[in-house]
Tab-separated table of N, CA and C in Angstrom:
chain	number	residue	atom	x	y	z
A	1	MET	N	-45.452	-18.074	207.436
A	1	MET	CA	-46.292	-17.249	206.586
A	1	MET	C	-47.535	-16.773	207.318
A	2	ASN	N	-48.011	-17.557	208.297
A	2	ASN	CA	-49.207	-17.157	209.029
A	2	ASN	C	-49.032	-15.804	209.702
A	3	PHE	N	-47.836	-15.560	210.260
A	3	PHE	CA	-47.575	-14.291	210.920
A	3	PHE	C	-47.626	-13.141	209.925
A	4	ILE	N	-47.107	-13.364	208.748
A	4	ILE	CA	-47.096	-12.315	207.728
A	4	ILE	C	-48.520	-12.005	207.273
A	5	TYR	N	-49.308	-13.049	206.990
A	5	TYR	CA	-50.706	-12.836	206.588
A	5	TYR	C	-51.485	-12.121	207.691
A	6	SER	N	-51.253	-12.516	208.921
A	6	SER	CA	-51.931	-11.895	210.051
A	6	SER	C	-51.565	-10.423	210.161
A	7	PHE	N	-50.289	-10.133	210.064
A	7	PHE	CA	-49.819	-8.752	210.156
A	7	PHE	C	-50.376	-7.902	209.022
A	8	ILE	N	-50.357	-8.414	207.816
A	8	ILE	CA	-50.835	-7.653	206.661
A	8	ILE	C	-52.337	-7.398	206.768
A	9	PHE	N	-53.120	-8.438	207.078
A	9	PHE	CA	-54.571	-8.262	207.151
A	9	PHE	C	-54.958	-7.307	208.279
A	10	GLY	N	-54.396	-7.505	209.467
A	10	GLY	CA	-54.681	-6.603	210.583
A	10	GLY	C	-54.239	-5.181	210.291
A	11	GLY	N	-53.090	-5.037	209.638
A	11	GLY	CA	-52.604	-3.708	209.265
A	11	GLY	C	-53.504	-3.017	208.262
A	12	ILE	N	-54.034	-3.788	207.322
A	12	ILE	CA	-54.955	-3.213	206.335
A	12	ILE	C	-56.225	-2.724	207.019
A	13	LEU	N	-56.752	-3.517	207.956
A	13	LEU	CA	-57.945	-3.072	208.688
A	13	LEU	C	-57.678	-1.778	209.452
A	14	CYS	N	-56.532	-1.702	210.097
A	14	CYS	CA	-56.178	-0.491	210.848
A	14	CYS	C	-55.955	0.697	209.924
A	15	ALA	N	-55.298	0.465	208.804
A	15	ALA	CA	-55.047	1.553	207.845
A	15	ALA	C	-56.355	2.085	207.274
A	16	ILE	N	-57.278	1.185	206.947
A	16	ILE	CA	-58.581	1.629	206.436
A	16	ILE	C	-59.288	2.484	207.490
A	17	GLY	N	-59.269	2.028	208.726
A	17	GLY	CA	-59.884	2.800	209.806
A	17	GLY	C	-59.259	4.170	209.972
A	18	GLN	N	-57.936	4.236	209.897
A	18	GLN	CA	-57.250	5.524	210.050
A	18	GLN	C	-57.582	6.463	208.892
A	19	ILE	N	-57.641	5.933	207.689
A	19	ILE	CA	-57.999	6.757	206.528
A	19	ILE	C	-59.422	7.288	206.672
A	20	ILE	N	-60.333	6.444	207.119
A	20	ILE	CA	-61.719	6.887	207.313
A	20	ILE	C	-61.791	7.998	208.349
A	21	ILE	N	-61.056	7.847	209.450
A	21	ILE	CA	-61.050	8.889	210.486
A	21	ILE	C	-60.459	10.187	209.952
A	22	ASP	N	-59.364	10.101	209.184
A	22	ASP	CA	-58.690	11.294	208.681
A	22	ASP	C	-59.465	12.009	207.581
A	23	LYS	N	-60.145	11.262	206.742
A	23	LYS	CA	-60.743	11.849	205.539
A	23	LYS	C	-62.247	12.114	205.639
A	24	THR	N	-62.896	11.648	206.694
A	24	THR	CA	-64.335	11.845	206.828
A	24	THR	C	-64.650	12.460	208.185
A	25	ALA	N	-65.916	12.760	208.382
A	25	ALA	CA	-66.367	13.312	209.664
A	25	ALA	C	-66.863	12.226	210.604
A	26	ILE	N	-66.621	10.967	210.247
A	26	ILE	CA	-67.059	9.861	211.104
A	26	ILE	C	-66.229	9.852	212.380
A	27	THR	N	-66.918	9.767	213.503
A	27	THR	CA	-66.215	9.747	214.785
A	27	THR	C	-65.616	8.358	215.028
A	28	PRO	N	-64.572	8.274	215.838
A	28	PRO	CA	-63.989	6.957	216.136
A	28	PRO	C	-64.995	5.973	216.726
A	29	ALA	N	-65.908	6.456	217.550
A	29	ALA	CA	-66.903	5.558	218.145
A	29	ALA	C	-67.796	4.945	217.065
A	30	ARG	N	-68.196	5.729	216.101
A	30	ARG	CA	-69.027	5.202	215.017
A	30	ARG	C	-68.230	4.243	214.136
A	31	LEU	N	-66.977	4.554	213.923
A	31	LEU	CA	-66.138	3.661	213.131
A	31	LEU	C	-65.973	2.312	213.833
A	32	LEU	N	-65.718	2.341	215.135
A	32	LEU	CA	-65.550	1.099	215.886
A	32	LEU	C	-66.833	0.279	215.875
A	33	THR	N	-67.963	0.929	216.044
A	33	THR	CA	-69.250	0.238	215.970
A	33	THR	C	-69.461	-0.340	214.575
A	34	GLY	N	-69.090	0.423	213.564
A	34	GLY	CA	-69.206	-0.064	212.191
A	34	GLY	C	-68.333	-1.278	211.934
A	35	TYR	N	-67.148	-1.293	212.511
A	35	TYR	CA	-66.265	-2.451	212.352
A	35	TYR	C	-66.878	-3.702	212.993
A	36	VAL	N	-67.475	-3.557	214.175
A	36	VAL	CA	-68.108	-4.702	214.821
A	36	VAL	C	-69.275	-5.199	213.966
A	37	CYS	N	-70.099	-4.279	213.490
A	37	CYS	CA	-71.240	-4.676	212.641
A	37	CYS	C	-70.767	-5.300	211.336
A	38	THR	N	-69.669	-4.811	210.786
A	38	THR	CA	-69.106	-5.393	209.565
A	38	THR	C	-68.664	-6.833	209.823
A	39	GLY	N	-68.045	-7.076	210.970
A	39	GLY	CA	-67.640	-8.436	211.326
A	39	GLY	C	-68.831	-9.364	211.444
A	40	VAL	N	-69.925	-8.875	212.023
A	40	VAL	CA	-71.143	-9.688	212.129
A	40	VAL	C	-71.704	-9.966	210.740
A	41	PHE	N	-71.788	-8.930	209.905
A	41	PHE	CA	-72.354	-9.100	208.558
A	41	PHE	C	-71.513	-10.059	207.718
A	42	LEU	N	-70.198	-9.881	207.741
A	42	LEU	CA	-69.331	-10.772	206.963
A	42	LEU	C	-69.408	-12.209	207.470
A	43	SER	N	-69.640	-12.382	208.763
A	43	SER	CA	-69.837	-13.729	209.313
A	43	SER	C	-71.160	-14.309	208.841
A	44	LEU	N	-72.173	-13.485	208.795
A	44	LEU	CA	-73.498	-13.926	208.368
A	44	LEU	C	-73.486	-14.454	206.934
A	45	ILE	N	-72.750	-13.788	206.060
A	45	ILE	CA	-72.722	-14.228	204.661
A	45	ILE	C	-71.617	-15.256	204.394
A	46	GLY	N	-70.883	-15.633	205.443
A	46	GLY	CA	-69.911	-16.715	205.323
A	46	GLY	C	-68.528	-16.312	204.845
A	47	VAL	N	-68.237	-15.027	204.789
A	47	VAL	CA	-66.939	-14.567	204.298
A	47	VAL	C	-65.892	-14.543	205.414
A	48	TYR	N	-66.298	-14.187	206.623
A	48	TYR	CA	-65.310	-13.969	207.681
A	48	TYR	C	-64.628	-15.254	208.122
A	49	ASP	N	-65.311	-16.382	208.037
A	49	ASP	CA	-64.657	-17.664	208.363
A	49	ASP	C	-63.435	-17.888	207.478
A	50	LYS	N	-63.569	-17.571	206.207
A	50	LYS	CA	-62.444	-17.726	205.276
A	50	LYS	C	-61.312	-16.765	205.624
A	51	LEU	N	-61.666	-15.538	206.024
A	51	LEU	CA	-60.645	-14.567	206.429
A	51	LEU	C	-59.905	-15.028	207.679
A	52	VAL	N	-60.625	-15.630	208.626
A	52	VAL	CA	-59.994	-16.126	209.854
A	52	VAL	C	-59.044	-17.272	209.535
A	53	LYS	N	-59.450	-18.155	208.637
A	53	LYS	CA	-58.566	-19.262	208.250
A	53	LYS	C	-57.319	-18.747	207.539
A	54	PHE	N	-57.454	-17.659	206.779
A	54	PHE	CA	-56.332	-17.100	206.042
A	54	PHE	C	-55.422	-16.260	206.939
A	55	ALA	N	-56.002	-15.353	207.721
A	55	ALA	CA	-55.212	-14.370	208.451
A	55	ALA	C	-55.079	-14.649	209.943
A	56	GLY	N	-55.784	-15.607	210.484
A	56	GLY	CA	-55.653	-15.939	211.904
A	56	GLY	C	-55.943	-14.760	212.815
A	57	ALA	N	-54.976	-14.432	213.671
A	57	ALA	CA	-55.152	-13.356	214.642
A	57	ALA	C	-55.321	-11.995	213.978
A	58	GLY	N	-54.844	-11.837	212.764
A	58	GLY	CA	-55.052	-10.579	212.047
A	58	GLY	C	-56.513	-10.323	211.760
A	59	ALA	N	-57.317	-11.377	211.774
A	59	ALA	CA	-58.753	-11.242	211.552
A	59	ALA	C	-59.556	-11.347	212.843
A	60	THR	N	-59.040	-12.044	213.850
A	60	THR	CA	-59.820	-12.237	215.073
A	60	THR	C	-59.558	-11.186	216.139
A	61	VAL	N	-58.413	-10.535	216.119
A	61	VAL	CA	-58.088	-9.559	217.158
A	61	VAL	C	-58.746	-8.194	216.945
A	62	PRO	N	-58.794	-7.651	215.727
A	62	PRO	CA	-59.449	-6.339	215.546
A	62	PRO	C	-60.946	-6.407	215.856
A	63	LEU	N	-61.592	-5.268	215.861
A	63	LEU	CA	-63.004	-5.214	216.220
A	63	LEU	C	-63.908	-5.985	215.270
A	64	THR	N	-63.501	-6.173	214.046
A	64	THR	CA	-64.287	-7.016	213.158
A	64	THR	C	-64.309	-8.447	213.696
A	65	GLY	N	-63.226	-8.849	214.324
A	65	GLY	CA	-63.159	-10.162	214.954
A	65	GLY	C	-64.085	-10.270	216.152
A	66	PHE	N	-64.302	-9.159	216.850
A	66	PHE	CA	-65.256	-9.151	217.961
A	66	PHE	C	-66.667	-9.414	217.423
A	67	GLY	N	-67.005	-8.784	216.306
A	67	GLY	CA	-68.291	-9.044	215.671
A	67	GLY	C	-68.417	-10.489	215.228
A	68	TYR	N	-67.335	-11.026	214.691
A	68	TYR	CA	-67.293	-12.431	214.274
A	68	TYR	C	-67.548	-13.349	215.466
A	69	THR	N	-66.913	-13.066	216.595
A	69	THR	CA	-67.086	-13.879	217.793
A	69	THR	C	-68.509	-13.759	218.341
A	70	LEU	N	-69.066	-12.539	218.319
A	70	LEU	CA	-70.458	-12.366	218.736
A	70	LEU	C	-71.386	-13.231	217.891
A	71	PHE	N	-71.195	-13.177	216.580
A	71	PHE	CA	-72.042	-13.942	215.668
A	71	PHE	C	-71.930	-15.444	215.941
A	72	LYS	N	-70.693	-15.921	216.074
A	72	LYS	CA	-70.496	-17.350	216.334
A	72	LYS	C	-71.161	-17.773	217.643
A	73	GLY	N	-71.033	-16.932	218.673
A	73	GLY	CA	-71.640	-17.252	219.966
A	73	GLY	C	-73.150	-17.315	219.894
A	74	VAL	N	-73.743	-16.358	219.199
A	74	VAL	CA	-75.201	-16.342	219.064
A	74	VAL	C	-75.664	-17.540	218.241
A	75	LYS	N	-74.964	-17.825	217.161
A	75	LYS	CA	-75.335	-18.959	216.305
A	75	LYS	C	-75.278	-20.274	217.079
A	76	THR	N	-74.224	-20.461	217.851
A	76	THR	CA	-74.076	-21.682	218.647
A	76	THR	C	-75.162	-21.772	219.717
A	77	ALA	N	-75.431	-20.651	220.396
A	77	ALA	CA	-76.427	-20.657	221.471
A	77	ALA	C	-77.841	-20.876	220.937
A	78	ILE	N	-78.130	-20.353	219.753
A	78	ILE	CA	-79.455	-20.571	219.169
A	78	ILE	C	-79.655	-22.056	218.863
A	79	SER	N	-78.625	-22.701	218.306
A	79	SER	CA	-78.768	-24.126	217.995
A	79	SER	C	-78.871	-24.972	219.263
A	80	LYS	N	-78.280	-24.493	220.356
A	80	LYS	CA	-78.298	-25.254	221.612
A	80	LYS	C	-79.509	-24.918	222.484
A	81	ASP	N	-79.788	-23.610	222.644
A	81	ASP	CA	-80.809	-23.159	223.602
A	81	ASP	C	-82.072	-22.599	222.955
A	82	GLY	N	-82.093	-22.473	221.661
A	82	GLY	CA	-83.263	-21.913	220.994
A	82	GLY	C	-83.273	-20.395	221.043
A	83	PHE	N	-84.452	-19.814	221.123
A	83	PHE	CA	-84.638	-18.361	221.055
A	83	PHE	C	-83.836	-17.603	222.099
A	84	ILE	N	-83.745	-18.122	223.292
A	84	ILE	CA	-83.014	-17.440	224.368
A	84	ILE	C	-81.538	-17.266	224.021
A	85	GLY	N	-81.011	-18.093	223.113
A	85	GLY	CA	-79.622	-17.985	222.697
A	85	GLY	C	-79.291	-16.668	222.012
A	86	ILE	N	-80.315	-16.009	221.465
A	86	ILE	CA	-80.102	-14.688	220.855
A	86	ILE	C	-79.555	-13.719	221.896
A	87	PHE	N	-80.040	-13.846	223.113
A	87	PHE	CA	-79.665	-12.911	224.173
A	87	PHE	C	-78.434	-13.348	224.963
A	88	THR	N	-78.183	-14.650	225.024
A	88	THR	CA	-77.097	-15.148	225.868
A	88	THR	C	-75.830	-15.516	225.106
A	89	GLY	N	-75.948	-15.872	223.835
A	89	GLY	CA	-74.815	-16.400	223.085
A	89	GLY	C	-73.669	-15.424	222.899
A	90	GLY	N	-73.989	-14.175	222.560
A	90	GLY	CA	-72.938	-13.188	222.324
A	90	GLY	C	-72.129	-12.893	223.574
A	91	LEU	N	-72.826	-12.748	224.690
A	91	LEU	CA	-72.119	-12.462	225.944
A	91	LEU	C	-71.295	-13.657	226.409
A	92	THR	N	-71.816	-14.848	226.233
A	92	THR	CA	-71.078	-16.036	226.625
A	92	THR	C	-69.791	-16.166	225.810
A	93	ALA	N	-69.891	-15.935	224.511
A	93	ALA	CA	-68.725	-16.086	223.637
A	93	ALA	C	-67.661	-15.030	223.866
A	94	THR	N	-68.077	-13.840	224.260
A	94	THR	CA	-67.121	-12.733	224.390
A	94	THR	C	-66.798	-12.373	225.832
A	95	ALA	N	-67.279	-13.156	226.782
A	95	ALA	CA	-67.092	-12.823	228.202
A	95	ALA	C	-65.620	-12.671	228.577
A	96	GLY	N	-64.765	-13.541	228.061
A	96	GLY	CA	-63.338	-13.456	228.393
A	96	GLY	C	-62.714	-12.157	227.911
A	97	GLY	N	-63.025	-11.764	226.695
A	97	GLY	CA	-62.479	-10.519	226.143
A	97	GLY	C	-63.009	-9.293	226.862
A	98	ILE	N	-64.295	-9.300	227.183
A	98	ILE	CA	-64.886	-8.167	227.901
A	98	ILE	C	-64.281	-8.055	229.296
A	99	THR	N	-64.121	-9.190	229.977
A	99	THR	CA	-63.523	-9.186	231.311
A	99	THR	C	-62.085	-8.683	231.267
A	100	ALA	N	-61.316	-9.139	230.292
A	100	ALA	CA	-59.929	-8.680	230.162
A	100	ALA	C	-59.871	-7.178	229.927
A	101	ALA	N	-60.752	-6.653	229.088
A	101	ALA	CA	-60.767	-5.212	228.820
A	101	ALA	C	-61.066	-4.423	230.089
A	102	ILE	N	-62.009	-4.898	230.883
A	102	ILE	CA	-62.351	-4.199	232.130
A	102	ILE	C	-61.195	-4.264	233.119
A	103	VAL	N	-60.602	-5.439	233.276
A	103	VAL	CA	-59.496	-5.595	234.224
A	103	VAL	C	-58.308	-4.721	233.819
A	104	PHE	N	-57.932	-4.738	232.550
A	104	PHE	CA	-56.806	-3.919	232.099
A	104	PHE	C	-57.104	-2.434	232.228
A	105	ALA	N	-58.354	-2.015	232.020
A	105	ALA	CA	-58.717	-0.611	232.189
A	105	ALA	C	-58.592	-0.193	233.652
A	106	VAL	N	-59.025	-1.056	234.559
A	106	VAL	CA	-58.915	-0.749	235.985
A	106	VAL	C	-57.449	-0.676	236.398
A	107	VAL	N	-56.637	-1.621	235.949
A	107	VAL	CA	-55.210	-1.607	236.279
A	107	VAL	C	-54.552	-0.342	235.732
A	108	ALA	N	-54.857	0.023	234.498
A	108	ALA	CA	-54.290	1.239	233.910
A	108	ALA	C	-54.719	2.473	234.691
A	109	ALA	N	-55.972	2.512	235.140
A	109	ALA	CA	-56.454	3.648	235.919
A	109	ALA	C	-55.764	3.728	237.277
A	110	LEU	N	-55.432	2.577	237.846
A	110	LEU	CA	-54.786	2.569	239.157
A	110	LEU	C	-53.318	2.964	239.096
A	111	ILE	N	-52.630	2.678	238.006
A	111	ILE	CA	-51.192	2.946	237.962
A	111	ILE	C	-50.837	4.228	237.218
A	112	THR	N	-51.808	4.929	236.689
A	112	THR	CA	-51.523	6.192	236.004
A	112	THR	C	-52.250	7.326	236.713
A	113	ARG	N	-51.812	8.533	236.431
A	113	ARG	CA	-52.458	9.709	237.000
A	113	ARG	C	-53.025	10.541	235.872
A	114	THR	N	-54.215	11.012	236.050
A	114	THR	CA	-54.814	11.895	235.056
A	114	THR	C	-54.455	13.339	235.370
A	115	LYS	N	-54.425	14.146	234.334
A	115	LYS	CA	-54.134	15.571	234.515
A	115	LYS	C	-55.403	16.353	234.266
A	116	GLN	N	-55.604	17.372	235.041
A	116	GLN	CA	-56.758	18.250	234.875
A	116	GLN	C	-56.537	19.136	233.658
A	117	ASN	N	-57.579	19.294	232.860
A	117	ASN	CA	-57.508	20.232	231.740
A	117	ASN	C	-57.663	21.642	232.267
A	118	LYS	N	-56.782	22.524	231.835
A	118	LYS	CA	-56.872	23.921	232.247
A	118	LYS	C	-57.534	24.704	231.123
A	119	ARG	N	-58.749	25.107	231.372
A	119	ARG	CA	-59.487	25.871	230.340
A	119	ARG	C	-59.890	27.199	230.858
């Protein structure tokens, strides 16, 4: 059942994002930023922990999950390091994901060819 809950929750997040892009003038970059901020806000009020327990990867993999991870990292670092944790906690918690994104982008750039736009 965990796989089904994960698939449904992640699919709902993606469907909502697609509807917002199709029906409004919001750019994808603003939508993605909004999803990260939504994940942080829902974590702050204690809702996202329940969603993660219910949906697993369906809640942690989308960009709302990135916001959730940022929040958790900052919260942990503040309790451990004090004020400086505000600046270090988010990067520490998300370093693996950020590194993977950079590495995969470089690999994709190396194995594909771009085409020039003819205008």
